[in-house]
CSV table of C-alpha atoms and ligand atoms in Angstrom, one decimal:
chain,number,residue,atom,x,y,z
A,1,UNK,CA,48.7,-0.4,-104.5
A,2,UNK,CA,50.5,-0.5,-108.1
A,3,UNK,CA,54.1,0.3,-108.9
A,4,UNK,CA,54.4,3.3,-110.8
A,5,UNK,CA,56.8,5.7,-112.0
A,6,UNK,CA,56.4,9.8,-113.0
A,7,UNK,CA,58.6,11.5,-115.5
A,8,UNK,CA,58.9,15.7,-115.1
A,9,UNK,CA,60.9,18.0,-116.6
A,10,UNK,CA,61.7,21.6,-115.5
A,11,UNK,CA,59.7,24.3,-117.2
A,12,UNK,CA,63.2,26.2,-117.8
A,13,UNK,CA,63.6,22.8,-120.1
A,14,UNK,CA,67.1,22.3,-118.1
A,15,UNK,CA,66.4,19.2,-116.0
A,16,UNK,CA,64.8,16.1,-116.3
A,17,UNK,CA,63.5,13.8,-113.7
A,18,UNK,CA,62.1,10.3,-113.1
A,19,UNK,CA,60.9,9.0,-109.8
A,20,UNK,CA,59.1,5.5,-109.1
A,21,UNK,CA,58.1,3.2,-106.2
A,22,UNK,CA,58.8,-0.6,-106.9
A,23,UNK,CA,57.8,-2.1,-103.9
A,24,UNK,CA,55.3,-4.6,-105.2
A,25,UNK,CA,57.4,-5.4,-108.0
A,26,UNK,CA,60.7,-5.8,-105.8
A,27,UNK,CA,58.7,-8.1,-103.6
A,28,UNK,CA,57.1,-10.1,-106.6
A,29,UNK,CA,60.5,-11.0,-108.1
A,30,UNK,CA,62.5,-11.7,-104.7
A,31,UNK,CA,59.7,-14.2,-103.9
A,32,UNK,CA,60.1,-15.9,-106.9
A,33,UNK,CA,63.9,-16.5,-106.2
A,34,UNK,CA,63.8,-16.9,-103.0
A,35,UNK,CA,66.4,-14.2,-101.8
A,36,UNK,CA,68.0,-13.8,-98.4
A,37,UNK,CA,67.8,-10.0,-97.6
A,38,UNK,CA,70.7,-9.0,-98.9
A,39,UNK,CA,70.5,-10.3,-101.6
A,40,UNK,CA,66.4,-8.7,-101.9
A,41,UNK,CA,68.1,-5.6,-101.5
A,42,UNK,CA,70.7,-6.1,-104.3
A,43,UNK,CA,68.2,-7.4,-106.8
A,44,UNK,CA,65.7,-4.4,-105.4
A,45,UNK,CA,68.2,-2.0,-106.3
A,46,UNK,CA,68.5,-3.3,-109.7
A,47,UNK,CA,64.9,-3.9,-110.3
A,48,UNK,CA,64.7,-0.3,-109.5
A,49,UNK,CA,67.7,0.9,-111.6
A,50,UNK,CA,65.8,-1.4,-114.5
A,51,UNK,CA,62.3,0.7,-114.2
A,52,UNK,CA,64.4,4.2,-114.5
A,53,UNK,CA,66.7,3.1,-117.5
A,54,UNK,CA,63.6,1.5,-119.2
A,55,UNK,CA,61.5,4.9,-118.6
A,56,UNK,CA,64.2,6.7,-120.5
A,57,UNK,CA,63.4,4.6,-123.6
A,58,UNK,CA,61.2,4.6,-126.7
A,59,UNK,CA,58.3,2.3,-127.3
A,60,UNK,CA,59.6,-1.1,-128.3
A,61,UNK,CA,63.0,-0.5,-127.1
A,62,UNK,CA,64.7,-2.6,-124.4
A,63,UNK,CA,67.3,-2.2,-121.9
A,64,UNK,CA,69.8,-5.2,-120.4
A,65,UNK,CA,72.0,-4.2,-117.3
A,66,UNK,CA,74.5,-6.5,-116.3
A,67,UNK,CA,76.6,-5.9,-112.7
A,68,UNK,CA,78.9,-8.2,-112.2
A,69,UNK,CA,81.5,-8.0,-109.2
A,70,UNK,CA,83.7,-10.2,-107.0
A,71,UNK,CA,81.4,-10.7,-103.7
A,72,UNK,CA,79.3,-13.9,-103.3
A,73,UNK,CA,76.4,-12.5,-105.3
A,74,UNK,CA,78.2,-12.6,-108.3
A,75,UNK,CA,76.0,-10.5,-110.5
A,76,UNK,CA,72.4,-8.9,-110.9
A,77,UNK,CA,71.1,-9.4,-114.6
A,78,UNK,CA,67.9,-7.2,-115.2
A,79,UNK,CA,66.0,-6.2,-118.1
A,80,UNK,CA,63.2,-3.9,-118.9
A,81,UNK,CA,61.3,-2.0,-121.4
A,82,UNK,CA,59.7,1.2,-122.0
A,83,UNK,CA,56.4,0.0,-120.9
A,84,UNK,CA,57.5,-0.8,-117.5
A,85,UNK,CA,57.9,-4.4,-117.5
A,86,UNK,CA,61.0,-5.4,-115.4
A,87,UNK,CA,62.5,-9.0,-114.8
A,88,UNK,CA,65.7,-9.8,-113.0
A,89,UNK,CA,68.0,-12.2,-110.9
A,90,UNK,CA,71.2,-12.7,-109.3
A,91,UNK,CA,74.1,-14.8,-109.1
A,92,UNK,CA,73.5,-16.6,-105.8
A,93,UNK,CA,69.8,-15.7,-104.1
A,94,UNK,CA,71.0,-16.8,-100.7
A,95,UNK,CA,73.8,-14.2,-100.1
A,96,UNK,CA,73.1,-12.3,-96.5
A,97,UNK,CA,75.9,-10.1,-95.7
A,98,UNK,CA,75.7,-7.6,-92.9
A,99,UNK,CA,77.8,-4.5,-92.2
A,100,UNK,CA,79.1,-4.0,-88.7
A,101,UNK,CA,76.4,-1.4,-88.0
A,102,UNK,CA,73.9,-4.3,-89.1
A,103,UNK,CA,72.7,-2.9,-92.4
A,104,UNK,CA,72.7,-5.3,-95.4
A,105,UNK,CA,75.9,-4.8,-97.0
A,106,UNK,CA,74.8,-4.6,-100.9
A,107,UNK,CA,78.2,-3.1,-101.8
A,108,UNK,CA,80.3,-6.2,-100.6
A,109,UNK,CA,77.9,-8.8,-101.5
A,110,UNK,CA,78.2,-7.7,-105.1
A,111,UNK,CA,81.8,-7.0,-104.8
A,112,UNK,CA,84.0,-3.8,-104.5
A,113,UNK,CA,85.6,-4.6,-108.3
A,114,UNK,CA,83.7,-5.8,-111.1
A,115,UNK,CA,82.0,-4.0,-113.9
A,116,UNK,CA,78.6,-2.8,-115.3
A,117,UNK,CA,77.4,-3.6,-118.5
A,118,UNK,CA,74.3,-2.1,-120.5
A,119,UNK,CA,73.2,-3.1,-123.5
A,120,UNK,CA,70.0,-1.2,-125.2
A,121,UNK,CA,68.0,-2.9,-127.9
A,122,UNK,CA,66.9,0.4,-130.0
A,123,UNK,CA,65.7,-1.5,-133.1
A,124,UNK,CA,68.8,-1.2,-134.7
A,125,UNK,CA,71.0,-3.7,-136.3
A,126,UNK,CA,73.4,-3.9,-133.3
A,127,UNK,CA,72.7,-3.1,-129.8
A,128,UNK,CA,74.2,-0.1,-128.1
A,129,UNK,CA,76.4,-1.3,-125.7
A,130,UNK,CA,78.8,0.2,-122.4
A,131,UNK,CA,80.7,-0.9,-120.0
A,132,UNK,CA,82.0,1.0,-116.6
A,133,UNK,CA,83.9,-0.2,-113.6
A,134,UNK,CA,82.1,-0.9,-110.8
A,135,UNK,CA,82.4,2.5,-108.8
A,136,UNK,CA,80.8,1.7,-105.2
A,137,UNK,CA,78.9,-1.3,-105.9
A,138,UNK,CA,75.8,-0.1,-104.4
A,139,UNK,CA,73.8,0.2,-107.5
A,140,UNK,CA,73.1,3.7,-107.6
A,141,UNK,CA,76.0,5.6,-107.9
A,142,UNK,CA,77.6,2.5,-110.4
A,143,UNK,CA,74.4,3.8,-112.7
A,144,UNK,CA,75.2,7.5,-112.3
A,145,UNK,CA,78.8,6.6,-113.2
A,146,UNK,CA,77.6,4.7,-116.4
A,147,UNK,CA,75.2,7.5,-117.5
A,148,UNK,CA,78.2,10.0,-117.0
A,149,UNK,CA,80.8,8.2,-118.1
A,150,UNK,CA,79.6,6.3,-121.4
A,151,UNK,CA,76.1,8.3,-122.0
A,152,UNK,CA,78.1,11.4,-121.4
A,153,UNK,CA,74.7,12.9,-119.9
A,154,UNK,CA,75.4,14.5,-116.5
A,155,UNK,CA,73.2,12.7,-114.1
A,156,UNK,CA,72.4,11.8,-110.3
A,157,UNK,CA,70.6,8.6,-109.1
A,158,UNK,CA,69.1,7.7,-106.0
A,159,UNK,CA,67.6,3.9,-105.1
A,160,UNK,CA,66.6,2.8,-101.9
A,161,UNK,CA,64.7,0.2,-100.0
A,162,UNK,CA,63.3,-0.8,-96.5
A,163,UNK,CA,63.2,-4.6,-95.9
A,164,UNK,CA,62.1,-5.9,-92.3
A,165,UNK,CA,63.5,-7.9,-90.4
A,166,UNK,CA,61.5,-10.9,-91.8
A,167,UNK,CA,62.9,-10.3,-95.0
A,168,UNK,CA,59.4,-8.5,-96.5
A,169,UNK,CA,60.1,-5.5,-99.1
A,170,UNK,CA,58.3,-2.6,-97.4
A,171,UNK,CA,59.5,-0.4,-99.2
A,172,UNK,CA,61.5,0.3,-102.7
A,173,UNK,CA,62.0,3.2,-105.5
A,174,UNK,CA,64.2,5.6,-106.3
A,175,UNK,CA,64.9,8.5,-108.5
A,176,UNK,CA,67.0,9.7,-111.5
A,177,UNK,CA,67.7,13.1,-112.7
A,178,UNK,CA,69.5,14.4,-115.7
A,179,UNK,CA,70.9,17.7,-117.1
A,180,UNK,CA,69.3,18.2,-120.8
A,181,UNK,CA,71.8,19.6,-123.0
A,182,UNK,CA,72.7,22.2,-123.2
A,183,UNK,CA,74.0,21.8,-119.9
A,184,UNK,CA,74.2,24.3,-118.0
A,185,UNK,CA,77.2,23.9,-114.5
A,186,UNK,CA,75.4,25.8,-112.3
A,187,UNK,CA,72.4,23.9,-112.6
A,188,UNK,CA,74.0,20.8,-111.6
A,189,UNK,CA,76.2,22.1,-108.9
A,190,UNK,CA,72.2,23.4,-107.2
A,191,UNK,CA,70.8,19.7,-107.7
A,192,UNK,CA,74.0,18.0,-106.7
A,193,UNK,CA,74.1,20.2,-103.1
A,194,UNK,CA,69.9,19.9,-102.9
A,195,UNK,CA,70.8,16.2,-103.3
A,196,UNK,CA,73.3,15.6,-100.7
A,197,UNK,CA,71.0,17.8,-98.4
A,198,UNK,CA,67.9,15.4,-99.3
A,199,UNK,CA,66.5,13.4,-96.4
A,200,UNK,CA,67.2,9.6,-96.4
A,201,UNK,CA,64.9,8.2,-99.6
A,202,UNK,CA,64.4,5.1,-97.5
A,203,UNK,CA,62.4,7.2,-94.9
A,204,UNK,CA,60.2,8.9,-97.6
A,205,UNK,CA,59.9,5.4,-99.2
A,206,UNK,CA,59.2,3.8,-95.7
A,207,UNK,CA,56.7,6.1,-94.8
A,208,UNK,CA,54.6,5.5,-98.0
A,209,UNK,CA,55.8,8.7,-99.7
A,210,UNK,CA,54.9,8.4,-103.8
A,211,UNK,CA,56.6,9.1,-106.7
A,212,UNK,CA,55.6,12.7,-107.0
A,213,UNK,CA,56.6,13.4,-103.1
A,214,UNK,CA,60.1,12.2,-104.5
A,215,UNK,CA,59.8,14.5,-107.0
A,216,UNK,CA,58.7,17.2,-104.8
A,217,UNK,CA,61.4,17.0,-102.6
A,218,UNK,CA,64.1,16.6,-105.2
A,219,UNK,CA,62.8,19.7,-107.8
A,220,UNK,CA,61.6,21.6,-104.6
A,221,UNK,CA,61.5,25.4,-105.8
A,222,UNK,CA,62.3,24.7,-109.2
A,223,UNK,CA,59.0,25.1,-111.5
A,224,UNK,CA,58.4,21.7,-113.8
A,225,UNK,CA,55.5,19.9,-115.3
A,226,UNK,CA,54.6,16.1,-115.0
A,227,UNK,CA,54.8,14.8,-118.2
A,228,UNK,CA,53.9,10.8,-117.5
A,229,UNK,CA,52.9,8.4,-115.2
A,230,UNK,CA,53.2,4.8,-116.3
A,231,UNK,CA,53.0,1.4,-114.4
A,232,UNK,CA,55.7,-0.3,-113.6
A,233,UNK,CA,55.2,-4.7,-113.0
A,234,UNK,CA,57.4,-7.7,-113.1
A,235,UNK,CA,57.2,-9.4,-116.4
A,236,UNK,CA,58.7,-12.1,-117.9
A,237,UNK,CA,59.2,-12.6,-121.8
A,238,UNK,CA,59.9,-16.5,-121.7
A,239,UNK,CA,57.2,-19.2,-123.4
A,240,UNK,CA,57.9,-22.6,-124.8
A,241,UNK,CA,57.8,-21.4,-127.9
A,242,UNK,CA,61.0,-19.4,-127.3
A,243,UNK,CA,62.8,-22.4,-125.4
A,244,UNK,CA,61.9,-24.4,-128.5
A,245,UNK,CA,63.5,-22.0,-130.7
A,246,UNK,CA,66.6,-22.3,-128.5
A,247,UNK,CA,66.4,-25.9,-128.5
A,248,UNK,CA,65.6,-25.8,-132.4
A,249,UNK,CA,69.0,-23.8,-132.9
A,250,UNK,CA,71.1,-26.6,-130.9
A,251,UNK,CA,70.7,-29.1,-133.9
A,252,UNK,CA,69.8,-32.6,-135.0
A,253,UNK,CA,72.8,-34.2,-133.6
A,254,UNK,CA,73.0,-32.1,-130.1
A,255,UNK,CA,69.1,-32.9,-130.0
A,256,UNK,CA,69.3,-36.7,-130.8
A,257,UNK,CA,72.1,-37.5,-128.1
A,258,UNK,CA,70.0,-35.4,-125.4
A,259,UNK,CA,67.2,-37.6,-126.4
A,260,UNK,CA,69.2,-40.9,-125.9
A,261,UNK,CA,71.3,-39.6,-123.0
A,262,UNK,CA,68.6,-37.9,-120.9
A,263,UNK,CA,65.3,-39.2,-122.5
A,264,UNK,CA,64.2,-35.4,-122.4
A,265,UNK,CA,65.0,-31.9,-121.7
A,266,UNK,CA,63.8,-29.9,-118.5
A,267,UNK,CA,64.8,-25.9,-119.5
A,268,UNK,CA,64.4,-23.3,-116.3
A,269,UNK,CA,63.8,-19.7,-117.3
A,270,UNK,CA,66.7,-17.7,-115.1
A,271,UNK,CA,64.6,-14.7,-114.6
A,272,UNK,CA,61.3,-16.3,-113.1
A,273,UNK,CA,62.1,-19.8,-112.6
A,274,UNK,CA,59.5,-21.2,-114.7
A,275,UNK,CA,60.2,-25.3,-115.7
A,276,UNK,CA,60.2,-26.1,-119.5
A,277,UNK,CA,59.6,-29.7,-120.1
A,278,UNK,CA,60.1,-31.4,-123.3
A,279,UNK,CA,59.7,-35.4,-122.9
A,280,UNK,CA,60.9,-37.5,-126.1
A,281,UNK,CA,58.0,-37.1,-128.0
A,282,UNK,CA,58.4,-33.0,-127.8
A,283,UNK,CA,62.4,-33.7,-128.8
A,284,UNK,CA,61.5,-36.1,-131.6
A,285,UNK,CA,59.1,-33.1,-133.0
A,286,UNK,CA,61.9,-30.5,-132.5
A,287,UNK,CA,64.6,-33.1,-134.2
A,288,UNK,CA,62.2,-33.8,-137.2
A,289,UNK,CA,61.8,-29.7,-137.7
A,290,UNK,CA,65.6,-29.3,-137.4
A,291,UNK,CA,66.2,-32.1,-139.8
A,292,UNK,CA,64.1,-30.1,-141.8
A,293,UNK,CA,65.7,-27.4,-142.0
A,294,UNK,CA,69.3,-28.8,-142.3
A,295,UNK,CA,68.1,-30.9,-145.0
B,1,LIG,ZN1,60.5,-16.3,-117.6
């Protein structure tokens, strides 16, 4: 099954809502990083957050999110674009932390103290950047706080997953709901009450619930239109050419000593784990190019 996201707006125009299922994408990315279950849940929530944030962008725009905490997981780094492509990694994929009740403890794995930084490449000279302190370190609440505090849009976010005993991602997904200005405080209050009363999102996802069904629960009784449906998938934008450009930017001197000391270079993409090997002959070519640029 393909992962997808749906975008809807209340007929009154007062509320915008997104819902997505990201099971396959989370499974694919976590498999690449060989994560243990708690790290899987954490990275999975980050990926779903990325898919939701990406859907708020316009074509060609990108968003990067960094959740950094004082826990053993250290960080969750996510990048997403408006086309539904997501990639991400965690500081330590081998974190497996449980709460006393046996549930995966994402909050303490990331750590209670820290920051969420969101950078948006909107095609302007400088990326838009906002930072908030981590709130619960459970990801959904942190993203909601960022949207409310930094972007000043009343928002609620729900993100959930269902991880099997053996670590398989059985289900993942989430929703994001926002008040559209001029904001009606009554609408917000009603939505918040409704969200509190919803059955657990992980149950709905685990039963095979799709994004349309998440929206139905979320917006029950509010007439709305579905504006769009888009696929969500893992994609990494790394390539040999991009890595070459990074090497080239190091300059002739640095590259020459790299050649002399290491007889080549191996660069691994943090996002997808792809290895790029450059032998002495490859480095010679890049050194020649660097020399030309420096001349
Ligand atoms: Zn990559």
